Amino acid sequence: MMDDNREWRMTYHCHAIQHPRLDDQGKPVIISKPTIPSAPESWPDPKAVAVFVPDGSEPAAMNGVAFAPWTDHPINDDMWRYVDGQMDDLDEPVMRFDKDRPPASGCVIEEPDGRVWLVSPSNAFGGYTTTYPKGKLDGDQISPQANAIKEAFEESGLKAQITGYLGDFKRGTSITRLYLARRVGGSPSAVGWESQAVCLVPRTMLDQVAAHRNDKEINGLLKASTQGV
């Protein structure tokens, strides 16, 4: 594992802007502190945090996988139920939750260079400046795996393929199952309204970027892992 103790801090514009995508009700989303993207030099650097913003610049490809909007993604739960990228033979435990913490799922999308994709919720929704893409399950309409791929797309713009099971984590308002995944398509610059930035982060810097206490356990597991490095 690479050892990198460099300090890092997200930077922001002073003036609010409108997100280029409308919310689910067709209303504009005003970003009060828009994120400033990182320089292109950060894109291929496995020791750098690369920050992408909606409709911003991005490379044509990274690690052999092109960046291009996922235009034929599912558009309803019936379609998401059968979305490509699920791992049918994955050995995962039965998901347990309680009335105070309903189930949720998400993806830890890994790049071959060892970095991990994170998202910055618009206007730090839920108290998170940057975190892992995830979302609550809506009844039994779709499986945790399908929901994880769906949430990863909505919050990062990326198309994910599940590669493994990371764990179930007790968070503030949910029990969240996180899967390991790899990027097989999509584009961070095409991210939807829920996120104001998408970040590619070295594992050694996860605690600095995904700084919320609810992410500490996840960060620790990923930092201890050598997968993808």
GROMACS .gro file of C-alpha atoms in nm:
model
  229
    1MET     CA    1   0.000   0.000   0.000
    2MET     CA    2   0.123   0.344  -0.088
    3ASP     CA    3   0.205   0.569   0.206
    4ASP     CA    4   0.087   0.925   0.146
    5ASN     CA    5   0.035   1.168   0.432
    6ARG     CA    6  -0.013   1.479   0.221
    7GLU     CA    7  -0.274   1.723   0.347
    8TRP     CA    8  -0.578   1.790   0.133
    9ARG     CA    9  -0.877   2.021   0.152
   10MET     CA   10  -1.180   2.063  -0.074
   11THR     CA   11  -1.209   2.411  -0.225
   12TYR     CA   12  -1.523   2.602  -0.316
   13HIS     CA   13  -1.643   2.897  -0.521
   14CYS     CA   14  -1.778   3.199  -0.332
   15HIS     CA   15  -2.100   3.240  -0.531
   16ALA     CA   16  -2.395   3.004  -0.562
   17ILE     CA   17  -2.478   2.840  -0.894
   18GLN     CA   18  -2.758   2.625  -1.030
   19HIS     CA   19  -2.689   2.254  -1.076
   20PRO     CA   20  -2.719   2.166  -1.447
   21ARG     CA   21  -2.968   1.889  -1.363
   22LEU     CA   22  -3.316   1.941  -1.218
   23ASP     CA   23  -3.433   1.747  -0.914
   24ASP     CA   24  -3.689   1.465  -0.919
   25GLN     CA   25  -3.974   1.718  -0.913
   26GLY     CA   26  -3.830   1.908  -1.206
   27LYS     CA   27  -3.718   2.197  -0.989
   28PRO     CA   28  -3.379   2.373  -1.003
   29VAL     CA   29  -3.118   2.291  -0.739
   30ILE     CA   30  -2.908   2.585  -0.618
   31ILE     CA   31  -2.561   2.491  -0.494
   32SER     CA   32  -2.467   2.743  -0.225
   33LYS     CA   33  -2.093   2.656  -0.220
   34PRO     CA   34  -2.001   2.502  -0.557
   35THR     CA   35  -1.703   2.269  -0.553
   36ILE     CA   36  -1.393   2.366  -0.750
   37PRO     CA   37  -1.265   2.080  -0.968
   38SER     CA   38  -0.907   1.960  -0.945
   39ALA     CA   39  -0.648   2.023  -1.214
   40PRO     CA   40  -0.613   1.769  -1.497
   41GLU     CA   41  -0.278   1.662  -1.353
   42SER     CA   42  -0.470   1.490  -1.072
   43TRP     CA   43  -0.661   1.260  -1.306
   44PRO     CA   44  -0.388   1.000  -1.376
   45ASP     CA   45  -0.198   1.046  -1.047
   46PRO     CA   46  -0.273   0.752  -0.813
   47LYS     CA   47  -0.158   0.963  -0.514
   48ALA     CA   48  -0.384   1.260  -0.593
   49VAL     CA   49  -0.748   1.336  -0.520
   50ALA     CA   50  -0.923   1.402  -0.851
   51VAL     CA   51  -1.239   1.614  -0.822
   52PHE     CA   52  -1.497   1.625  -1.101
   53VAL     CA   53  -1.799   1.856  -1.115
   54PRO     CA   54  -2.126   1.843  -1.313
   55ASP     CA   55  -2.065   1.926  -1.681
   56GLY     CA   56  -1.696   1.978  -1.603
   57SER     CA   57  -1.386   1.843  -1.775
   58GLU     CA   58  -1.277   1.481  -1.757
   59PRO     CA   59  -1.034   1.258  -1.949
   60ALA     CA   60  -1.157   1.051  -2.242
   61ALA     CA   61  -1.072   0.737  -2.047
   62MET     CA   62  -0.899   0.616  -1.733
   63ASN     CA   63  -0.735   0.280  -1.669
   64GLY     CA   64  -0.864   0.152  -2.003
   65VAL     CA   65  -1.232   0.235  -1.943
   66ALA     CA   66  -1.388   0.524  -2.133
   67PHE     CA   67  -1.582   0.805  -1.970
   68ALA     CA   68  -1.916   0.846  -2.147
   69PRO     CA   69  -2.266   0.917  -2.010
   70TRP     CA   70  -2.470   0.604  -1.938
   71THR     CA   71  -2.761   0.696  -2.164
   72ASP     CA   72  -2.947   0.362  -2.174
   73HIS     CA   73  -2.969   0.319  -1.797
   74PRO     CA   74  -3.291   0.176  -1.643
   75ILE     CA   75  -3.565   0.430  -1.583
   76ASN     CA   76  -3.793   0.248  -1.335
   77ASP     CA   77  -3.775  -0.017  -1.064
   78ASP     CA   78  -3.891  -0.294  -1.299
   79MET     CA   79  -3.590  -0.221  -1.520
   80TRP     CA   80  -3.346  -0.165  -1.234
   81ARG     CA   81  -3.438  -0.506  -1.092
   82TYR     CA   82  -3.261  -0.671  -1.384
   83VAL     CA   83  -2.977  -0.421  -1.432
   84ASP     CA   84  -2.646  -0.559  -1.557
   85GLY     CA   85  -2.360  -0.566  -1.312
   86GLN     CA   86  -2.518  -0.776  -1.038
   87MET     CA   87  -2.316  -1.071  -0.910
   88ASP     CA   88  -2.559  -1.361  -0.899
   89ASP     CA   89  -2.317  -1.604  -0.735
   90LEU     CA   90  -2.202  -1.364  -0.463
   91ASP     CA   91  -2.199  -1.524  -0.118
   92GLU     CA   92  -2.356  -1.257   0.102
   93PRO     CA   93  -2.543  -1.288   0.433
   94VAL     CA   94  -2.911  -1.218   0.488
   95MET     CA   95  -2.953  -0.844   0.542
   96ARG     CA   96  -3.077  -0.759   0.892
   97PHE     CA   97  -3.220  -0.425   1.000
   98ASP     CA   98  -3.469  -0.275   1.246
   99LYS     CA   99  -3.752  -0.024   1.245
  100ASP     CA  100  -3.522   0.259   1.353
  101ARG     CA  101  -3.264   0.189   1.084
  102PRO     CA  102  -3.415   0.069   0.755
  103PRO     CA  103  -3.199  -0.107   0.494
  104ALA     CA  104  -2.982   0.077   0.243
  105SER     CA  105  -2.712  -0.027  -0.001
  106GLY     CA  106  -2.432   0.126  -0.201
  107CYS     CA  107  -2.105   0.068  -0.384
  108VAL     CA  108  -1.739   0.121  -0.315
  109ILE     CA  109  -1.622   0.166  -0.675
  110GLU     CA  110  -1.251   0.090  -0.705
  111GLU     CA  111  -1.008   0.187  -0.979
  112PRO     CA  112  -0.713  -0.038  -1.072
  113ASP     CA  113  -0.475   0.234  -0.948
  114GLY     CA  114  -0.607   0.183  -0.594
  115ARG     CA  115  -0.825   0.491  -0.570
  116VAL     CA  116  -1.191   0.486  -0.465
  117TRP     CA  117  -1.484   0.690  -0.600
  118LEU     CA  118  -1.669   0.912  -0.351
  119VAL     CA  119  -1.947   1.166  -0.393
  120SER     CA  120  -2.009   1.512  -0.248
  121PRO     CA  121  -2.383   1.547  -0.176
  122SER     CA  122  -2.532   1.874  -0.298
  123ASN     CA  123  -2.522   2.134  -0.021
  124ALA     CA  124  -2.372   1.873   0.215
  125PHE     CA  125  -2.705   1.692   0.241
  126GLY     CA  126  -2.733   1.481   0.555
  127GLY     CA  127  -2.425   1.646   0.702
  128TYR     CA  128  -2.187   1.477   0.457
  129THR     CA  129  -1.938   1.686   0.261
  130THR     CA  130  -1.810   1.373   0.087
  131THR     CA  131  -1.913   1.009   0.133
  132TYR     CA  132  -1.979   0.678  -0.041
  133PRO     CA  133  -2.266   0.651  -0.293
  134LYS     CA  134  -2.558   0.472  -0.132
  135GLY     CA  135  -2.932   0.499  -0.070
  136LYS     CA  136  -3.222   0.338   0.112
  137LEU     CA  137  -3.409   0.041  -0.028
  138ASP     CA  138  -3.769   0.111  -0.126
  139GLY     CA  139  -3.945  -0.197   0.011
  140ASP     CA  140  -3.869  -0.515  -0.183
  141GLN     CA  141  -3.897  -0.362  -0.529
  142ILE     CA  142  -3.532  -0.425  -0.614
  143SER     CA  143  -3.248  -0.621  -0.456
  144PRO     CA  144  -2.971  -0.464  -0.248
  145GLN     CA  145  -2.729  -0.523  -0.536
  146ALA     CA  146  -2.955  -0.358  -0.794
  147ASN     CA  147  -3.023  -0.070  -0.557
  148ALA     CA  148  -2.649  -0.023  -0.500
  149ILE     CA  149  -2.585   0.005  -0.875
  150LYS     CA  150  -2.880   0.244  -0.909
  151GLU     CA  151  -2.767   0.470  -0.625
  152ALA     CA  152  -2.408   0.468  -0.748
  153PHE     CA  153  -2.526   0.589  -1.088
  154GLU     CA  154  -2.759   0.856  -0.953
  155GLU     CA  155  -2.499   0.995  -0.713
  156SER     CA  156  -2.179   0.954  -0.918
  157GLY     CA  157  -2.283   0.922  -1.283
  158LEU     CA  158  -2.084   0.596  -1.300
  159LYS     CA  159  -2.191   0.252  -1.416
  160ALA     CA  160  -2.075  -0.007  -1.164
  161GLN     CA  161  -2.026  -0.383  -1.175
  162ILE     CA  162  -2.031  -0.556  -0.837
  163THR     CA  163  -1.722  -0.760  -0.755
  164GLY     CA  164  -1.771  -0.849  -0.390
  165TYR     CA  165  -1.930  -0.786  -0.051
  166LEU     CA  166  -1.765  -0.541   0.189
  167GLY     CA  167  -2.002  -0.543   0.486
  168ASP     CA  168  -2.314  -0.415   0.659
  169PHE     CA  169  -2.268  -0.091   0.851
  170LYS     CA  170  -2.485   0.075   1.116
  171ARG     CA  171  -2.519   0.440   1.021
  172GLY     CA  172  -2.720   0.731   1.156
  173THR     CA  173  -3.048   0.646   0.983
  174SER     CA  174  -2.991   0.308   0.817
  175ILE     CA  175  -2.818  -0.026   0.808
  176THR     CA  176  -2.618   0.002   0.487
  177ARG     CA  177  -2.480  -0.288   0.286
  178LEU     CA  178  -2.178  -0.188   0.082
  179TYR     CA  179  -2.051  -0.384  -0.214
  180LEU     CA  180  -1.712  -0.364  -0.379
  181ALA     CA  181  -1.744  -0.273  -0.745
  182ARG     CA  182  -1.551  -0.164  -1.051
  183ARG     CA  183  -1.633   0.109  -1.300
  184VAL     CA  184  -1.747  -0.024  -1.638
  185GLY     CA  185  -1.892   0.296  -1.783
  186GLY     CA  186  -2.059   0.625  -1.707
  187SER     CA  187  -1.922   0.974  -1.654
  188PRO     CA  188  -1.868   1.177  -1.335
  189SER     CA  189  -1.939   1.499  -1.525
  190ALA     CA  190  -2.286   1.361  -1.609
  191VAL     CA  191  -2.375   1.318  -1.241
  192GLY     CA  192  -2.730   1.394  -1.133
  193TRP     CA  193  -2.859   1.668  -0.906
  194GLU     CA  194  -2.794   1.481  -0.580
  195SER     CA  195  -2.417   1.543  -0.599
  196GLN     CA  196  -2.220   1.862  -0.657
  197ALA     CA  197  -1.892   1.677  -0.709
  198VAL     CA  198  -1.752   1.328  -0.765
  199CYS     CA  199  -1.409   1.246  -0.624
  200LEU     CA  200  -1.146   0.982  -0.692
  201VAL     CA  201  -0.953   0.933  -0.369
  202PRO     CA  202  -0.639   0.741  -0.267
  203ARG     CA  203  -0.714   0.500   0.015
  204THR     CA  204  -0.452   0.664   0.235
  205MET     CA  205  -0.652   0.989   0.215
  206LEU     CA  206  -1.000   0.850   0.279
  207ASP     CA  207  -1.014   0.981   0.636
  208GLN     CA  208  -0.941   1.333   0.512
  209VAL     CA  209  -1.202   1.329   0.236
  210ALA     CA  210  -1.477   1.104   0.375
  211ALA     CA  211  -1.445   1.265   0.716
  212HIS     CA  212  -1.789   1.193   0.863
  213ARG     CA  213  -1.780   0.967   1.168
  214ASN     CA  214  -2.020   0.722   1.001
  215ASP     CA  215  -1.758   0.653   0.733
  216LYS     CA  216  -1.468   0.586   0.969
  217GLU     CA  217  -1.515   0.207   0.984
  218ILE     CA  218  -1.548   0.181   0.606
  219ASN     CA  219  -1.237   0.391   0.555
  220GLY     CA  220  -1.042   0.166   0.788
  221LEU     CA  221  -1.139  -0.150   0.604
  222LEU     CA  222  -1.044  -0.002   0.269
  223LYS     CA  223  -0.716   0.142   0.394
  224ALA     CA  224  -0.622  -0.199   0.531
  225SER     CA  225  -0.700  -0.366   0.200
  226THR     CA  226  -0.455  -0.398  -0.087
  227GLN     CA  227  -0.726  -0.477  -0.344
  228GLY     CA  228  -0.680  -0.275  -0.660
  229VAL     CA  229  -0.325  -0.163  -0.571
   0.00000   0.00000   0.00000
